[in-house]
Tab-separated table of C-alpha atoms in Angstrom:
chain	number	residue	atom	x	y	z
F	30	PRO	CA	14.908	6.609	11.476
F	31	HIS	CA	17.075	5.604	8.565
F	32	THR	CA	20.685	6.650	8.117
F	33	ASP	CA	21.753	8.700	5.118
F	34	ALA	CA	23.674	5.667	3.836
F	35	GLU	CA	20.548	3.507	4.037
F	36	ILE	CA	18.514	6.068	2.120
F	37	ARG	CA	21.259	6.349	-0.536
F	38	ALA	CA	21.282	2.559	-0.937
F	39	LEU	CA	17.483	2.505	-1.144
F	40	SER	CA	17.478	5.292	-3.725
F	41	ASP	CA	20.000	3.390	-5.851
F	42	ALA	CA	17.930	0.192	-5.591
F	43	VAL	CA	14.727	2.029	-6.531
F	44	ALA	CA	16.447	3.534	-9.572
F	45	GLU	CA	17.594	0.115	-10.784
F	46	SER	CA	14.324	-1.696	-10.150
F	47	ALA	CA	12.243	-2.715	-13.132
F	48	LYS	CA	9.429	-4.209	-11.043
F	49	LEU	CA	9.006	-1.984	-7.984
F	50	GLU	CA	5.464	-0.629	-7.906
F	51	GLU	CA	5.058	0.555	-4.296
F	52	LEU	CA	7.452	2.255	-1.898
F	53	LEU	CA	6.056	2.375	1.636
F	54	LEU	CA	8.057	4.525	4.055
F	55	GLN	CA	5.353	6.004	6.271
F	56	SER	CA	6.514	7.157	9.732
F	57	SER	CA	10.121	6.248	8.878
F	58	GLY	CA	11.815	9.450	10.004
F	59	VAL	CA	12.790	10.416	6.440
F	60	THR	CA	14.287	13.906	6.555
F	61	ASP	CA	14.170	16.704	4.027
F	62	ALA	CA	17.710	15.952	2.833
F	63	GLN	CA	16.963	12.231	2.609
F	64	ALA	CA	13.824	12.942	0.580
F	65	ARG	CA	15.959	14.783	-1.961
F	66	VAL	CA	18.259	11.743	-2.236
F	67	LEU	CA	15.299	9.397	-2.519
F	68	ALA	CA	13.838	11.591	-5.255
F	69	GLU	CA	16.864	10.856	-7.437
F	70	GLY	CA	16.037	7.147	-7.468
F	71	VAL	CA	12.299	7.662	-7.856
F	72	ALA	CA	12.874	9.852	-10.921
F	73	ARG	CA	14.774	7.031	-12.638
F	74	CYS	CA	12.365	4.224	-11.695
F	75	LYS	CA	10.074	3.369	-14.597
F	76	SER	CA	7.741	1.029	-12.724
F	77	ILE	CA	6.822	2.842	-9.498
F	78	LYS	CA	3.120	3.603	-9.108
F	79	LYS	CA	2.624	4.400	-5.422
F	80	ILE	CA	4.762	6.043	-2.764
F	81	ASP	CA	3.839	6.539	0.885
F	82	LEU	CA	5.928	9.035	2.858
F	83	PHE	CA	3.183	10.053	5.288
F	84	ARG	CA	4.330	11.295	8.717
F	85	ASN	CA	7.980	11.956	7.941
F	86	LYS	CA	10.180	15.000	8.435
F	87	ILE	CA	10.058	16.250	4.848
F	88	GLY	CA	10.109	20.015	4.374
F	89	PRO	CA	9.503	22.229	1.324
F	90	ASP	CA	12.796	21.410	-0.416
F	91	GLY	CA	12.290	17.662	-0.112
F	92	ALA	CA	8.668	17.975	-1.208
F	93	ARG	CA	9.681	19.930	-4.312
F	94	ALA	CA	12.363	17.375	-5.191
F	95	LEU	CA	9.891	14.526	-4.801
F	96	ALA	CA	7.204	16.312	-6.818
F	97	SER	CA	9.658	16.871	-9.652
F	98	ALA	CA	10.828	13.255	-9.514
F	99	LEU	CA	7.304	11.916	-9.497
F	100	ALA	CA	6.392	14.006	-12.522
F	101	ARG	CA	9.446	12.692	-14.388
F	102	SER	CA	8.747	9.052	-13.505
F	103	GLY	CA	5.646	9.037	-15.707
F	104	THR	CA	4.114	6.033	-13.931
F	105	MET	CA	2.996	7.483	-10.599
F	106	GLU	CA	-0.646	6.957	-9.648
F	107	ALA	CA	-0.748	7.800	-5.922
F	108	VAL	CA	1.341	9.652	-3.382
F	109	TRP	CA	0.754	9.821	0.354
């Protein structure tokens, strides 16, 4: 599992990236709260096309935050 600080740093890096196209975090122990933090970065990333969060600990609140972020990104093609 990742710490909250690691997820915050990742979210910030995702937000600043101009070339990131895939974010693969399957089976990484991402929690609901961490998904909400990650969603902040995803929403600001203008290059991301695919995100894989399969087999994590994301509940309804994290899923809603991610869905909203993905819709705002405008570049998303696939989500797992």
